[in-house]
CSV table of N, CA and C in Angstrom, one decimal:
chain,number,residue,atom,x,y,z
A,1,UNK,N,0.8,-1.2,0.0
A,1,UNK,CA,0.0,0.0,0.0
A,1,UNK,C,0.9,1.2,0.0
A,2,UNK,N,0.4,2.2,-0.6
A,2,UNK,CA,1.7,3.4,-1.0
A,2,UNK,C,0.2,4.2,-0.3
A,3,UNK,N,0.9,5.6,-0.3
A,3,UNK,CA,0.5,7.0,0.5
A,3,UNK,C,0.4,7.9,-0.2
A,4,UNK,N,-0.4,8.7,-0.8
A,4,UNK,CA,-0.6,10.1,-1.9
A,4,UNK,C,-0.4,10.9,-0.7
A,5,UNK,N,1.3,11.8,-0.9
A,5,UNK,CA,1.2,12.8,-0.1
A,5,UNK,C,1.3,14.2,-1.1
A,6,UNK,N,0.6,14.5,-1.6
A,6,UNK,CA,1.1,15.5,-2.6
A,6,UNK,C,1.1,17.1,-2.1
A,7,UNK,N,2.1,17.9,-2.6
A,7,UNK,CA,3.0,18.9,-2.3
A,7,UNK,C,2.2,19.6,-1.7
A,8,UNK,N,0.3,19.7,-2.0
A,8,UNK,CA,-0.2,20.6,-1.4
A,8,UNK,C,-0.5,20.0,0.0
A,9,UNK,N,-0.7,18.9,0.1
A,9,UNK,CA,-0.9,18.5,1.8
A,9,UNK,C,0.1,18.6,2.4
A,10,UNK,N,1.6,18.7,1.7
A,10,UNK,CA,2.5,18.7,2.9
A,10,UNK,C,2.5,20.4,3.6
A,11,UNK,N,1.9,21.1,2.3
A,11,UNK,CA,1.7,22.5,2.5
A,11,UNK,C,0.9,22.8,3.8
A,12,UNK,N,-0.3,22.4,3.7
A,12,UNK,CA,-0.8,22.6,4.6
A,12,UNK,C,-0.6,22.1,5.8
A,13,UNK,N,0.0,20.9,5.8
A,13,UNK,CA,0.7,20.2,7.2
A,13,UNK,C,1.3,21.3,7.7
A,14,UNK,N,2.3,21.5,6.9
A,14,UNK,CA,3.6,22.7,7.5
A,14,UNK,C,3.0,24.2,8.1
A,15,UNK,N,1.7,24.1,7.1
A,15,UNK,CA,1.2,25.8,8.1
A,15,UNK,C,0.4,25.6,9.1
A,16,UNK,N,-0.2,23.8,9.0
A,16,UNK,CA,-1.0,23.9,10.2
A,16,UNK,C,0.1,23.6,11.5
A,17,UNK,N,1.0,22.4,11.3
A,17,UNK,CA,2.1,22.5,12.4
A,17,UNK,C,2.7,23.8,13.0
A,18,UNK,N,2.8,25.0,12.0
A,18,UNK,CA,3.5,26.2,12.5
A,18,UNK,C,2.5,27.1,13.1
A,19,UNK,N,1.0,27.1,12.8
A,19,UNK,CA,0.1,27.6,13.6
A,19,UNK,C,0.1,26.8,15.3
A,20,UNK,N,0.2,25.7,15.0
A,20,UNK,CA,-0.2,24.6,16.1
A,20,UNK,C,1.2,25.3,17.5
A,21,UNK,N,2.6,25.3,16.7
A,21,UNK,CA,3.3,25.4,17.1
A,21,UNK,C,3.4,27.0,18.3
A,22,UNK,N,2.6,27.8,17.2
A,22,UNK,CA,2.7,29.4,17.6
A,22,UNK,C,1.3,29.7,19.0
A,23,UNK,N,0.1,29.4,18.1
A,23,UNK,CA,-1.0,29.4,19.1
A,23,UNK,C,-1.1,28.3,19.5
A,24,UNK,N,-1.2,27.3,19.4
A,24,UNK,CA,-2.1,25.9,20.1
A,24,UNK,C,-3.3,25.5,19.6
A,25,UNK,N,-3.8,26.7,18.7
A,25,UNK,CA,-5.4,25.9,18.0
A,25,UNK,C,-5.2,26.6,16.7
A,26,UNK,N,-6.5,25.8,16.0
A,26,UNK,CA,-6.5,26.1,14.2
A,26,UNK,C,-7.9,25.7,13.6
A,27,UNK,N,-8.7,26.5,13.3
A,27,UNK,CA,-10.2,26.4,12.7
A,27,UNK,C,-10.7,25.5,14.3
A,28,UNK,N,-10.5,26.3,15.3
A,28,UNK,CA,-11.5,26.3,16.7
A,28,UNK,C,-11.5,25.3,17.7
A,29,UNK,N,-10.0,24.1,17.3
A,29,UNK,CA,-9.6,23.7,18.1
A,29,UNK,C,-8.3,23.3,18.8
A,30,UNK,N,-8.1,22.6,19.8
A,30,UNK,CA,-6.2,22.9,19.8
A,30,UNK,C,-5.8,21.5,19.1
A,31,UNK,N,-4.6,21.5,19.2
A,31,UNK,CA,-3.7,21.1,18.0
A,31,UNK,C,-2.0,20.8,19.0
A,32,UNK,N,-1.6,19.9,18.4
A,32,UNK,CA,-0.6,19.6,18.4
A,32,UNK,C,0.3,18.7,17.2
A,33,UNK,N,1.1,18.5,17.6
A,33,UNK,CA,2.5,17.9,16.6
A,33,UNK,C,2.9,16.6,17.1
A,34,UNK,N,2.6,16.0,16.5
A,34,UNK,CA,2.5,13.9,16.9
A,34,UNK,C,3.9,14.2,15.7
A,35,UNK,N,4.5,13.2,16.6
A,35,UNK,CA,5.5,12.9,16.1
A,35,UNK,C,6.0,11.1,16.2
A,36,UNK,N,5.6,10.8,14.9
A,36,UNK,CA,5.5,8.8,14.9
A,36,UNK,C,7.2,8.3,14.3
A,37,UNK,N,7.0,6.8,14.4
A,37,UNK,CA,7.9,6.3,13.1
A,37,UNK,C,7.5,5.6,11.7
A,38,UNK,N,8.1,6.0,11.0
A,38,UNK,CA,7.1,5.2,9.9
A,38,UNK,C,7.0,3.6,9.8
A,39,UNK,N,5.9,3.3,9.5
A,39,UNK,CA,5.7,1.7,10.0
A,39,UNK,C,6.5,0.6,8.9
A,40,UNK,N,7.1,1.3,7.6
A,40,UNK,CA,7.6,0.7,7.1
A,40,UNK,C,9.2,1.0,7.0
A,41,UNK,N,9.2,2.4,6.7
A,41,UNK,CA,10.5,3.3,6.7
A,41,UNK,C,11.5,3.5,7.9
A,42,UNK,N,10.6,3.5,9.0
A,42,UNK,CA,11.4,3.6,10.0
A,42,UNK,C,11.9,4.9,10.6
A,43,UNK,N,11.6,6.1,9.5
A,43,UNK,CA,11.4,7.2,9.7
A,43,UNK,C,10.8,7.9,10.3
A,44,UNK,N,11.5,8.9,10.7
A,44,UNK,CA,10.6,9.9,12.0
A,44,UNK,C,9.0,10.4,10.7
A,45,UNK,N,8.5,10.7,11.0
A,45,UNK,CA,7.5,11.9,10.5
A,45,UNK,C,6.2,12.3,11.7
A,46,UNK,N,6.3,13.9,10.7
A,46,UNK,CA,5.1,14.3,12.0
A,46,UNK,C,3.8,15.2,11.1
A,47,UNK,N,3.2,14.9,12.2
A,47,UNK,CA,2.0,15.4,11.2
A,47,UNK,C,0.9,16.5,12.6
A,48,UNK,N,0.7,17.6,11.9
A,48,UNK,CA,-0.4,18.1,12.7
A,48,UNK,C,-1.5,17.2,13.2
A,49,UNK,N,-2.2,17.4,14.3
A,49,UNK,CA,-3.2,16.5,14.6
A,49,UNK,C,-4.2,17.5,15.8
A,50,UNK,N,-5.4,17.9,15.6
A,50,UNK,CA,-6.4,18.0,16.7
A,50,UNK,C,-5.9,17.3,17.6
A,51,UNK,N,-6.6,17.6,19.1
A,51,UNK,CA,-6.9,17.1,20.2
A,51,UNK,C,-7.9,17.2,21.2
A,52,UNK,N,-8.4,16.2,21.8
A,52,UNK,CA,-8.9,16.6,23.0
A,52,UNK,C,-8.7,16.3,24.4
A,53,UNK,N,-8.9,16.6,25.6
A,53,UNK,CA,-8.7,16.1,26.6
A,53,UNK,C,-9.4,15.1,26.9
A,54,UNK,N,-8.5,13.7,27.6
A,54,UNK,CA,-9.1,12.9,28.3
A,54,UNK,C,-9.3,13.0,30.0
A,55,UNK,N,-9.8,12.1,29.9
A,55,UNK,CA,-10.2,12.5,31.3
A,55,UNK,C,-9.2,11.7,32.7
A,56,UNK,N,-8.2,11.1,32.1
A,56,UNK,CA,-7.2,11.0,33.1
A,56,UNK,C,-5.9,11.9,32.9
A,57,UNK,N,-5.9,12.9,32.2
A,57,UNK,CA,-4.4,14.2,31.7
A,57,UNK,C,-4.0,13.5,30.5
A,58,UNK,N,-5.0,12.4,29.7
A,58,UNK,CA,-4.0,12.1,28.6
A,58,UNK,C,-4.5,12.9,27.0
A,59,UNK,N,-4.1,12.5,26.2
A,59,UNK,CA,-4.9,13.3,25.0
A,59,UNK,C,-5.5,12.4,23.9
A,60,UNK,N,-6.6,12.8,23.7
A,60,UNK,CA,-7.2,12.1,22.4
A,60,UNK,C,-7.5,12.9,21.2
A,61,UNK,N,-7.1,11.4,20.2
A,61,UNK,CA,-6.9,12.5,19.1
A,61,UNK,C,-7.5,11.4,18.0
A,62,UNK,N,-8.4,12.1,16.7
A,62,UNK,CA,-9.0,11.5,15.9
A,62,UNK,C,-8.1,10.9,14.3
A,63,UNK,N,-8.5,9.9,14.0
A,63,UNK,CA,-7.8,9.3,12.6
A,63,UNK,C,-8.7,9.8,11.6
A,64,UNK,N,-9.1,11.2,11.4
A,64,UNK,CA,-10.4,11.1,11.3
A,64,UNK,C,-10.0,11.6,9.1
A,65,UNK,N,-8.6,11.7,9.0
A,65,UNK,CA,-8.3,12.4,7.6
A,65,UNK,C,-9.3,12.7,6.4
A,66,UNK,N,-9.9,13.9,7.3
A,66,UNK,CA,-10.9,14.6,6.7
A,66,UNK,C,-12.2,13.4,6.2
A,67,UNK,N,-12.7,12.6,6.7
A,67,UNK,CA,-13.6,11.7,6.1
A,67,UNK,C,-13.3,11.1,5.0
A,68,UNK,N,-11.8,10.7,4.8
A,68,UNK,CA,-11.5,10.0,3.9
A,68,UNK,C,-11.8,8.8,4.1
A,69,UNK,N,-11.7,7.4,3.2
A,69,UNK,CA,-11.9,6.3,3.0
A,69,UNK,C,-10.9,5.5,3.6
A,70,UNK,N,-9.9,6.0,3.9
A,70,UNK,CA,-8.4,5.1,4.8
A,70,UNK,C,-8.3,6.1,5.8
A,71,UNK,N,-7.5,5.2,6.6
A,71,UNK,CA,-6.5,6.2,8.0
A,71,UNK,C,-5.7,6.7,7.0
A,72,UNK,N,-5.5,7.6,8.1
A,72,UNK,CA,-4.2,8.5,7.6
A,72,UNK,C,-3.1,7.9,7.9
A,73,UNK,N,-1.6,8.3,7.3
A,73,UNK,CA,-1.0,7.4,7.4
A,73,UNK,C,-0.1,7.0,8.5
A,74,UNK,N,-0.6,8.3,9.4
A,74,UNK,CA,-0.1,8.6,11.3
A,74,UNK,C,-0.4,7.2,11.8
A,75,UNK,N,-2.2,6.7,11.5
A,75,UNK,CA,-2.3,6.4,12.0
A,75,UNK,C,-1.7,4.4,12.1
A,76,UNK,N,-1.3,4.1,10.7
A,76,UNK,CA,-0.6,2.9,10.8
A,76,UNK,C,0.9,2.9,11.0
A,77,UNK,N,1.5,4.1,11.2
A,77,UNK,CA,2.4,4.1,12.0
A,77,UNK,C,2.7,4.0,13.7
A,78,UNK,N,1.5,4.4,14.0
A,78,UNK,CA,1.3,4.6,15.9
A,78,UNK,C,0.6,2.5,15.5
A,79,UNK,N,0.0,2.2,15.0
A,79,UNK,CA,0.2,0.8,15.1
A,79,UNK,C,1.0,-0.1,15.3
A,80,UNK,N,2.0,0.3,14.1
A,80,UNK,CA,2.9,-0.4,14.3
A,80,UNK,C,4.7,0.1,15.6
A,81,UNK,N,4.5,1.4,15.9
A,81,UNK,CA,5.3,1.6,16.8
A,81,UNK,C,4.3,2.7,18.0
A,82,UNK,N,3.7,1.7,18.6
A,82,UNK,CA,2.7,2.4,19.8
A,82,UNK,C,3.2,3.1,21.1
A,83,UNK,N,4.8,2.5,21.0
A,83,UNK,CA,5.3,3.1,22.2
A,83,UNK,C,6.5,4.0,21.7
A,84,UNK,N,6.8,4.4,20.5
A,84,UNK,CA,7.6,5.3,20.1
A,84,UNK,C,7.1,6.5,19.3
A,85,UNK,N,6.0,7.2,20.5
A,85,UNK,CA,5.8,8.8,19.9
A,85,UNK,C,6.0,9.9,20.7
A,86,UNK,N,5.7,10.9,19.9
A,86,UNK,CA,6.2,12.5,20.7
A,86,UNK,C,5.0,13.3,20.3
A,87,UNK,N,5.3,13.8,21.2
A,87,UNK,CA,3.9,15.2,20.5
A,87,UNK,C,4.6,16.6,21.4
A,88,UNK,N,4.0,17.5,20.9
A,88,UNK,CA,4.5,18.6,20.9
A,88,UNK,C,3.6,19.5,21.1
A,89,UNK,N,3.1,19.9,22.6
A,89,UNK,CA,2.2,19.9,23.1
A,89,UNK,C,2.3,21.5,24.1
A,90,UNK,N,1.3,22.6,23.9
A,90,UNK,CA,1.8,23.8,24.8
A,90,UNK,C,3.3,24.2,25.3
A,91,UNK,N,4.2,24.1,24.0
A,91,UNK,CA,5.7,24.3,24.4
A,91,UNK,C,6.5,23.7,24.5
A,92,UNK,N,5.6,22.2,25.4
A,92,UNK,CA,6.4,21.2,25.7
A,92,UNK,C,6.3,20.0,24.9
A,93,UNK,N,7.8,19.1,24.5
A,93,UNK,CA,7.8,17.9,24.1
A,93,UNK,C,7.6,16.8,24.8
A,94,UNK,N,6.8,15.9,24.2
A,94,UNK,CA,6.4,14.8,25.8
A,94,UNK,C,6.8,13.5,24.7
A,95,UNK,N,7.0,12.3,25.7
A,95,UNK,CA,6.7,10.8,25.3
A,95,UNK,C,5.8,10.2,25.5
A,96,UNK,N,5.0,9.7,24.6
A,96,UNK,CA,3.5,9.1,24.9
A,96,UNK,C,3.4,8.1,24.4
A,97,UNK,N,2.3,7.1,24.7
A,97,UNK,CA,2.1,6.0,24.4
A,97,UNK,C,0.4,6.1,23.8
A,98,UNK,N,0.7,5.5,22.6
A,98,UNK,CA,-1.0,5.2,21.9
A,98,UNK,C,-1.8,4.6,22.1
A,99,UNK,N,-2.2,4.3,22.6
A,99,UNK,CA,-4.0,3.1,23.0
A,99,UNK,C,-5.0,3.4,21.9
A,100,UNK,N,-5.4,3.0,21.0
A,100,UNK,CA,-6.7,2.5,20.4
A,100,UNK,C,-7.5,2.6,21.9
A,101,UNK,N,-8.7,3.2,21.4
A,101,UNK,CA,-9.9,3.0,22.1
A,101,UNK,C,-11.2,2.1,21.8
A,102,UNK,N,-12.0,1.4,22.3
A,102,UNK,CA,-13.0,0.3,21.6
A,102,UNK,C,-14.3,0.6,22.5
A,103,UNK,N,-15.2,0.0,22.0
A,103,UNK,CA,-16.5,-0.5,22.6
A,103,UNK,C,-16.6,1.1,23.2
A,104,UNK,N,-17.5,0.9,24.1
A,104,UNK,CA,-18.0,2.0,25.2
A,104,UNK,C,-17.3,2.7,25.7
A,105,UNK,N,-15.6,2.4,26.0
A,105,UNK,CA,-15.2,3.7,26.0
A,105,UNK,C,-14.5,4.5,24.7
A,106,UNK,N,-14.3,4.0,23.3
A,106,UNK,CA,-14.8,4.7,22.3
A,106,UNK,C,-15.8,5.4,22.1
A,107,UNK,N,-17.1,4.8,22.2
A,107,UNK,CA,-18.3,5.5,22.0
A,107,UNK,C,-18.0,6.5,23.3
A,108,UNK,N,-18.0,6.8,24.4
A,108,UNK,CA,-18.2,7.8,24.9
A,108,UNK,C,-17.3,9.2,24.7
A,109,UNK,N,-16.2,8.3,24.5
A,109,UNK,CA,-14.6,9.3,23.6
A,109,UNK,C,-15.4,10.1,22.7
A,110,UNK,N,-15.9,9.7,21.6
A,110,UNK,CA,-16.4,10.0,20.1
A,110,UNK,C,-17.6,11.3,20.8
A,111,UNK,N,-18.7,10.8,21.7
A,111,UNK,CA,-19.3,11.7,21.8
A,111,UNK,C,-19.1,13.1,22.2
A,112,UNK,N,-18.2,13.1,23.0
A,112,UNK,CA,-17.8,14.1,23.7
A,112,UNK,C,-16.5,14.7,22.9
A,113,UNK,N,-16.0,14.6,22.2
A,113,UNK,CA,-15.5,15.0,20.5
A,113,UNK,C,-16.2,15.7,19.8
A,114,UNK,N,-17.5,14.7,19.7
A,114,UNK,CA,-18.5,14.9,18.4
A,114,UNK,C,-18.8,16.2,19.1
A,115,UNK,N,-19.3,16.5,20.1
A,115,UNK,CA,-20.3,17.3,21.0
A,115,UNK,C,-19.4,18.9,21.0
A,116,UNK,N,-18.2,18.8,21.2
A,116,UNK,CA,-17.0,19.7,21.6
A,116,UNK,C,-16.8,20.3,20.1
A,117,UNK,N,-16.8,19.5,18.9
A,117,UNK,CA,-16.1,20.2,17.5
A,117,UNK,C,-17.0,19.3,16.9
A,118,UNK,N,-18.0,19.8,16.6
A,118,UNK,CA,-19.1,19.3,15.2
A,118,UNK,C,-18.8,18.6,14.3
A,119,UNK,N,-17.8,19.7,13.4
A,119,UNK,CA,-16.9,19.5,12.4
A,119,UNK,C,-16.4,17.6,12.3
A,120,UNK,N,-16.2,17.3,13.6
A,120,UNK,CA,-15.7,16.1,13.4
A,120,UNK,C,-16.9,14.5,13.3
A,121,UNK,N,-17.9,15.3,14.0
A,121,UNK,CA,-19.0,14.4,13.4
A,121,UNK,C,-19.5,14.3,11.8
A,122,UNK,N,-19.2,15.5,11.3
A,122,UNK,CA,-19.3,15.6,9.8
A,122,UNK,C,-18.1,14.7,9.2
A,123,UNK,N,-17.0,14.4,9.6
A,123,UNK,CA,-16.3,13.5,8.9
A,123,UNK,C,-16.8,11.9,8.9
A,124,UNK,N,-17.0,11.8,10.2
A,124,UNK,CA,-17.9,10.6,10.5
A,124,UNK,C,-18.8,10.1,9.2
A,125,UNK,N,-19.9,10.9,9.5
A,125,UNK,CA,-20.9,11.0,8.2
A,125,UNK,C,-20.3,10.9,6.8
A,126,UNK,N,-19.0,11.7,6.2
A,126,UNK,CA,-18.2,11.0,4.9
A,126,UNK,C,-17.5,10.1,4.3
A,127,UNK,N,-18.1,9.1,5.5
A,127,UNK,CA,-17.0,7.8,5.4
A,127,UNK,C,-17.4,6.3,6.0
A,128,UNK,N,-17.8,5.6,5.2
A,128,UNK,CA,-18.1,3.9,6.1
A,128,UNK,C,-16.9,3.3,7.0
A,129,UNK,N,-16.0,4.3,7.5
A,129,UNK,CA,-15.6,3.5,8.5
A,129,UNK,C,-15.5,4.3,9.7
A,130,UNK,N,-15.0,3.7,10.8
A,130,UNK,CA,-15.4,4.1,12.0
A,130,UNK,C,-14.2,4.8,12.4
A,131,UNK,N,-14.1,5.5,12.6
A,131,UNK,CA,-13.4,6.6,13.1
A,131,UNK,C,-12.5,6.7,14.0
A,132,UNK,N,-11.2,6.0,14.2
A,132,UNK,CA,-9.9,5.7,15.7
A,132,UNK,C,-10.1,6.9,16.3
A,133,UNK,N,-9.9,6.4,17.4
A,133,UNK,CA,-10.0,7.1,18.4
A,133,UNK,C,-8.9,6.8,19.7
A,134,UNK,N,-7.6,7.7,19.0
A,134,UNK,CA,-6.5,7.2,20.0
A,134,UNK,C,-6.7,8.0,21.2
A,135,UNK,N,-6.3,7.4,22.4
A,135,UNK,CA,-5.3,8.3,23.9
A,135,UNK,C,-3.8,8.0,23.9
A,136,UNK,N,-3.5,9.3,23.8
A,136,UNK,CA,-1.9,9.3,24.2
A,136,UNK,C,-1.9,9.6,25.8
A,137,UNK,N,-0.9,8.9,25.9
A,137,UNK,CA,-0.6,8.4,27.4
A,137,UNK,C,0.7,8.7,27.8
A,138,UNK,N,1.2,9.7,28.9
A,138,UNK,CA,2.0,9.6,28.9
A,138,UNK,C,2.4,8.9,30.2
A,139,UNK,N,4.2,8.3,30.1
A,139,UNK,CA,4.1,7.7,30.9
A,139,UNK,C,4.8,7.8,32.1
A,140,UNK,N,5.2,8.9,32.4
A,140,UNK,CA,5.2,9.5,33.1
A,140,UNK,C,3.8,10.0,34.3
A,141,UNK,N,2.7,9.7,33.2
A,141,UNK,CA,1.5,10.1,34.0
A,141,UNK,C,0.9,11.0,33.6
């Protein structure tokens, strides 16, 4: 499976990371900088990503790539290396760990998403699949 990153999405990666980086939010919510390894490459890459708070200090964040038909490609990287990410988070660089979320406490994650930024229930709706719904965890706590 190959990855269409084409020059305008890396465009907008780069202004939304540099917004992300400057304010902390971007079209009305906050934002950070997930930083994975590539699941084949082995390469760093990072990609802007929404967020929301969980409810133990960790952060959840959606696979949601615009209501496209696949994850994005963040998210088969955090698959295959779940304990080697960074995010870049209010200033600070942290080490986190990915969890997939399932069953009911997905569904409750999703609502309170859905509920907080609309926008992301509209992606929901442009796409037959179901929507990841990672916590980063750090472990530190």
């Amino acid at each position: 499976m190959s990855f269409d990153t084409s020059p305008g999405t890396r465009l907008v990666n780069k202004n939304a990371a540099s917004r992300f980086r400057r304010t902390g939010k971007m079209l009305g919510f906050k934002g950070l900088i997930l930083t994975t390894v590539g699941a084949r490459s082995g390469t760093e890459r990072t990609s802007p990503v929404g967020w929301w708070p969980g409810p133990d200090g960790s952060w959840l964040i959606v696979a949601a790539a615009n209501g496209a038909a696949r994850n994005p490609a963040w998210y088969h990287n955090l698959a295959a290396h779940p304990d080697n990410v960074r995010i870049e988070v209010d200033g600070r660089t942290i080490r986190v760990t990915a969890e997939q979320l399932h069953g009911t406490e997905r569904a409750q994650a999703w609502q309170e998403i859905a509920t907080a930024t609309p926008r992301f229930a509209q992606y929901q709706d442009k796409t037959d699949r179901e929507l990841p719904v990672i916590r980063l965890v750090s472990p530190a706590g």
